[in-house]
XYZ file of C-alpha atoms in Angstrom:
344
model
C 0.000 0.000 0.000
C 2.852 2.389 0.894
C 5.399 1.088 -1.603
C 4.572 3.544 -4.364
C 4.865 6.749 -2.259
C 8.092 5.482 -0.679
C 9.546 4.613 -4.068
C 8.629 8.024 -5.484
C 10.200 9.725 -2.453
C 13.460 7.836 -2.949
C 13.489 8.704 -6.631
C 12.972 12.410 -5.971
C 15.623 12.311 -3.264
C 18.077 10.677 -5.663
C 17.414 13.284 -8.336
C 17.944 16.094 -5.831
C 21.194 14.602 -4.551
C 22.415 14.008 -8.075
C 21.679 17.603 -9.000
C 23.820 18.871 -6.100
C 26.727 16.652 -7.077
C 26.635 17.491 -10.788
C 30.177 18.629 -11.722
C 29.128 20.797 -14.653
C 26.583 23.506 -15.523
C 23.271 22.537 -17.121
C 23.009 24.081 -20.588
C 20.138 24.050 -23.073
C 20.969 23.924 -26.776
C 18.213 24.099 -29.432
C 17.768 20.699 -31.029
C 19.986 19.021 -28.429
C 18.070 19.606 -25.212
C 19.498 20.039 -21.720
C 23.078 18.812 -21.310
C 25.886 19.061 -18.770
C 28.791 20.932 -20.325
C 32.162 20.354 -18.607
C 33.691 23.592 -17.368
C 36.299 24.958 -19.763
C 35.382 22.523 -22.549
C 32.311 24.190 -24.007
C 32.302 24.001 -27.782
C 35.444 21.849 -28.133
C 33.402 18.994 -29.599
C 31.497 21.235 -32.022
C 32.281 21.469 -35.735
C 31.062 23.704 -38.543
C 30.372 20.976 -41.111
C 28.000 18.014 -40.838
C 30.620 15.457 -41.873
C 33.165 16.760 -39.374
C 30.564 16.761 -36.618
C 29.618 13.185 -37.477
C 33.287 12.197 -37.325
C 33.412 13.570 -33.786
C 30.371 11.455 -32.875
C 31.905 8.329 -34.407
C 35.255 8.825 -32.728
C 33.642 9.462 -29.351
C 31.362 6.427 -29.730
C 34.312 4.141 -30.505
C 36.428 5.311 -27.545
C 33.792 5.055 -25.942
C 32.769 8.498 -24.740
C 28.994 8.331 -25.000
C 28.392 11.777 -23.536
C 30.307 13.530 -26.320
C 29.032 11.077 -28.942
C 25.417 11.860 -28.066
C 25.967 15.606 -28.127
C 27.752 15.478 -31.461
C 25.143 13.163 -33.001
C 22.259 15.315 -31.763
C 23.936 18.385 -33.258
C 24.191 16.741 -36.677
C 20.523 15.769 -36.585
C 19.401 19.197 -35.354
C 21.597 21.498 -37.438
C 21.809 19.475 -40.664
C 18.606 17.346 -40.728
C 18.559 17.192 -44.545
C 22.197 16.163 -44.913
C 23.375 12.692 -45.877
C 24.934 12.408 -42.422
C 21.759 12.914 -40.368
C 20.555 9.273 -40.572
C 23.892 7.919 -39.367
C 23.921 10.477 -36.572
C 20.568 9.195 -35.304
C 21.866 5.647 -35.594
C 24.903 6.519 -33.456
C 22.639 8.244 -30.939
C 20.499 5.119 -30.676
C 23.603 2.967 -30.243
C 24.766 5.229 -27.423
C 21.459 4.873 -25.614
C 21.602 1.106 -26.058
C 25.135 0.947 -24.685
C 23.999 2.917 -21.634
C 20.936 0.656 -21.253
C 18.482 3.449 -21.944
C 16.573 1.083 -24.176
C 13.352 3.086 -24.382
C 15.283 6.112 -25.625
C 17.167 3.892 -28.057
C 13.930 2.399 -29.397
C 12.407 5.868 -29.780
C 15.526 7.166 -31.542
C 15.453 4.257 -33.983
C 11.761 5.002 -34.563
C 12.614 8.590 -35.488
C 15.355 7.335 -37.785
C 13.033 5.012 -39.701
C 10.235 7.576 -39.833
C 12.379 10.426 -41.132
C 14.684 8.379 -43.350
C 12.761 5.289 -44.555
C 15.328 4.656 -47.302
C 18.266 4.441 -44.908
C 20.684 1.720 -46.017
C 20.677 -0.189 -42.708
C 16.881 -0.222 -42.310
C 16.792 -3.972 -41.571
C 19.547 -3.705 -38.968
C 17.672 -0.931 -37.166
C 14.526 -3.079 -37.104
C 16.609 -5.916 -35.709
C 17.889 -3.645 -32.956
C 14.354 -2.592 -32.055
C 13.368 -6.263 -31.955
C 16.257 -7.089 -29.613
C 15.266 -4.208 -27.331
C 11.705 -5.550 -27.169
C 13.150 -8.981 -26.327
C 14.925 -7.553 -23.316
C 11.662 -6.118 -22.014
C 9.912 -9.431 -22.719
C 12.559 -11.082 -20.542
C 11.565 -8.808 -17.658
C 13.691 -5.672 -18.017
C 12.052 -2.691 -16.321
C 10.802 0.388 -18.120
C 12.126 3.678 -16.765
C 10.164 6.352 -14.940
C 10.648 9.696 -16.725
C 13.039 7.820 -19.006
C 15.621 7.715 -16.209
C 14.818 5.488 -13.219
C 14.076 1.739 -13.686
C 10.560 1.452 -12.306
C 8.371 -1.388 -13.614
C 8.093 -4.160 -16.220
C 5.222 -3.891 -18.694
C 4.112 -6.549 -21.126
C 1.561 -4.118 -22.550
C 4.313 -1.715 -23.608
C 6.385 -4.637 -24.841
C 3.527 -5.767 -27.087
C 3.368 -2.291 -28.612
C 7.097 -2.425 -29.360
C 6.758 -5.719 -31.205
C 3.732 -4.446 -33.106
C 5.688 -1.398 -34.187
C 8.519 -3.583 -35.484
C 6.015 -5.673 -37.453
C 4.245 -2.609 -38.850
C 7.507 -1.054 -40.062
C 8.785 -4.273 -41.570
C 5.906 -6.708 -42.228
C 8.079 -8.720 -44.636
C 11.332 -8.368 -42.725
C 13.148 -11.400 -41.281
C 12.216 -10.395 -37.722
C 8.484 -9.853 -38.317
C 7.347 -13.517 -37.988
C 9.275 -14.030 -34.753
C 8.074 -10.673 -33.451
C 4.462 -11.803 -34.018
C 5.176 -14.922 -31.969
C 6.600 -12.693 -29.249
C 3.365 -10.678 -29.215
C 1.619 -13.888 -28.196
C 4.286 -14.653 -25.590
C 3.919 -11.168 -24.066
C 0.134 -11.588 -23.860
C 0.679 -14.922 -22.108
C 2.903 -13.201 -19.546
C 0.041 -10.761 -18.977
C -2.162 -13.835 -18.454
C -4.329 -12.676 -21.360
C -4.783 -16.064 -23.010
C -7.493 -15.018 -25.508
C -5.234 -12.342 -27.002
C -2.274 -14.731 -26.915
C -4.235 -17.304 -28.916
C -5.263 -14.639 -31.446
C -1.651 -13.461 -31.813
C -0.395 -17.011 -32.410
C -3.198 -17.770 -34.858
C -2.361 -14.546 -36.715
C 1.258 -15.655 -37.039
C 0.161 -19.067 -38.347
C -2.111 -17.501 -40.980
C 0.151 -14.618 -41.985
C 3.336 -16.675 -42.298
C 1.835 -19.968 -43.475
C 4.553 -20.216 -46.137
C 7.263 -20.393 -43.448
C 6.795 -23.927 -42.181
C 8.759 -23.604 -38.954
C 7.037 -20.395 -37.865
C 3.586 -21.589 -38.920
C 3.893 -24.913 -37.077
C 5.193 -23.245 -33.919
C 2.432 -20.633 -34.054
C -0.359 -23.153 -34.533
C 0.910 -25.362 -31.722
C 1.191 -22.386 -29.351
C -2.319 -21.271 -30.307
C -3.593 -24.726 -29.378
C -1.819 -24.546 -26.018
C -3.305 -21.106 -25.346
C -6.811 -22.426 -26.047
C -6.095 -25.460 -23.875
C -5.081 -23.254 -20.943
C -8.270 -21.241 -21.382
C -10.349 -24.412 -21.418
C -8.777 -25.499 -18.136
C -9.905 -22.221 -16.560
C -13.402 -22.250 -18.109
C -14.985 -25.314 -16.545
C -18.307 -25.118 -18.345
C -17.167 -23.378 -21.547
C -17.036 -26.292 -23.974
C -16.508 -23.974 -26.967
C -12.943 -23.127 -25.890
C -12.075 -26.793 -25.533
C -13.542 -27.406 -28.984
C -11.410 -24.592 -30.378
C -8.316 -26.167 -28.831
C -9.206 -29.561 -30.284
C -9.795 -28.024 -33.712
C -6.466 -26.165 -33.590
C -4.479 -29.233 -32.563
C -6.288 -31.301 -35.193
C -5.221 -28.761 -37.850
C -1.691 -28.918 -36.492
C -1.577 -32.714 -36.797
C -3.068 -32.591 -40.296
C -0.746 -29.876 -41.614
C 2.464 -31.008 -39.922
C 2.183 -34.800 -39.484
C 5.961 -35.213 -39.168
C 6.365 -32.673 -36.395
C 7.843 -34.159 -33.225
C 4.989 -32.658 -31.181
C 2.228 -34.578 -32.952
C 2.125 -37.261 -30.253
C 1.788 -34.598 -27.565
C -0.945 -32.830 -29.545
C -2.801 -36.145 -29.869
C -2.525 -36.688 -26.124
C -3.874 -33.202 -25.413
C -6.834 -33.782 -27.745
C -7.659 -36.942 -25.796
C -7.442 -35.094 -22.491
C -9.618 -32.260 -23.784
C -12.280 -34.665 -25.015
C -12.156 -36.385 -21.661
C -12.795 -33.056 -19.944
C -15.607 -32.329 -22.386
C -17.121 -35.684 -21.477
C -16.907 -34.813 -17.787
C -18.636 -31.496 -18.442
C -21.345 -33.174 -20.522
C -21.897 -35.701 -17.721
C -22.392 -32.872 -15.224
C -24.986 -31.280 -17.500
C -26.732 -34.613 -18.106
C -26.976 -35.288 -14.388
C -28.348 -31.791 -13.839
C -31.089 -32.366 -16.445
C -31.909 -35.780 -14.980
C -32.204 -34.265 -11.513
C -34.639 -31.704 -12.919
C -36.714 -34.518 -14.514
C -35.828 -33.308 -18.024
C -35.064 -36.772 -19.301
C -34.808 -36.032 -23.026
C -32.196 -33.356 -22.367
C -30.319 -35.708 -20.066
C -30.240 -38.358 -22.806
C -28.700 -35.900 -25.258
C -25.847 -35.057 -22.903
C -25.308 -38.652 -21.748
C -24.943 -39.540 -25.409
C -22.449 -36.669 -25.781
C -20.358 -38.237 -23.012
C -20.146 -41.483 -24.984
C -19.172 -39.645 -28.166
C -16.404 -37.650 -26.467
C -14.829 -40.428 -24.378
C -16.316 -43.786 -25.397
C -13.871 -45.909 -23.371
C -13.935 -43.943 -20.123
C -15.691 -44.654 -16.848
C -17.809 -41.592 -17.639
C -19.102 -43.348 -20.775
C -19.947 -46.498 -18.824
C -21.965 -44.469 -16.362
C -23.655 -42.609 -19.241
C -24.687 -45.903 -20.895
C -26.188 -47.107 -17.620
C -28.201 -43.919 -17.186
C -29.372 -43.984 -20.821
C -30.702 -47.513 -20.291
C -32.521 -46.437 -17.132
C -34.038 -43.343 -18.758
C -35.144 -45.239 -21.862
C -36.824 -47.783 -19.619
C -38.729 -44.911 -18.060
C -39.969 -43.809 -21.458
C -37.539 -41.067 -22.468
C -37.030 -40.477 -26.199
C -34.125 -42.302 -27.809
C -31.245 -39.927 -28.749
C -29.140 -40.373 -31.901
C -26.976 -43.444 -31.484
C -23.426 -42.864 -30.301
C -20.671 -44.659 -32.233
C -19.281 -47.910 -30.939
C -16.322 -47.631 -28.514
C -12.980 -46.936 -30.205
C -9.478 -47.810 -29.035
C -8.550 -45.499 -26.143
C -6.730 -42.323 -27.158
C -3.237 -42.161 -25.753
C -3.276 -40.072 -22.581
C -7.008 -40.408 -21.830
C -7.870 -42.036 -18.544
C -10.943 -43.154 -16.675
C -12.882 -41.141 -14.141
C -11.440 -40.893 -10.697
């Protein structure tokens, strides 16, 4: 309850203490923002030509001296935005932020680079860098308060990063994996419906990439399965999981996970049978015998070799003897699906 106010107090205290210990004056330069300029060194990193200023940024970045590199790169971008050197300056600025672990600033800088200079020669590399930044946040890295203080992880923000990468490079090498990561981020948020949609989108959009499509379809099935386990009486989710795994088995019969998918289908049908049995018993208790027969028959269809099915057959015989209408015949028992078990 008191964690947030305490944390904010410590942050403010740290900023105040840092301000008192700052060894240099705070200077504002148009296009560059507020910077600390070392005493006696003002202007020594500045040049009068874009190329020379970029050379300063490159040299400082390679030393490394990220403070000077950032100032020099920002100056190129601000003073000579239409020059051939402006895109590389933004790239260096983003690299500096990455090196200092200011990943949000790096991502935003790369965004500006791709927005302003969409024909930049290293477009794919910049997308790759944005993707790697999003991966770090997916792994649990904290976003920064005010862009400075590590404060909280956020899968919602991480999803938006991946979506931006996909939007800017829908046919890039990283786009299919980024779409998978959207699903993974939703799973970490415990938003299984959106995770399933994200995985299904990857399977449909990148169907021509067998590895990605198979992985996406399998993960979609798992997401539906997890939902079905949480939705005790929602048979539609279990049916969706069964349908997805059935498609997976049909499309990728040589995949090593086919046996596991088959096992999951059996378990899902078993759970559907249990749910149908509960409904049948409810209808029988309410003296609605025809409805009970329908659901007892459903039990036999879903799990013909289970203890549930044996009980359903017994109740069907009893209800028919009492004059209930005969439901459509269930198929004869089939060999037990691997992984399915009897009622406990």
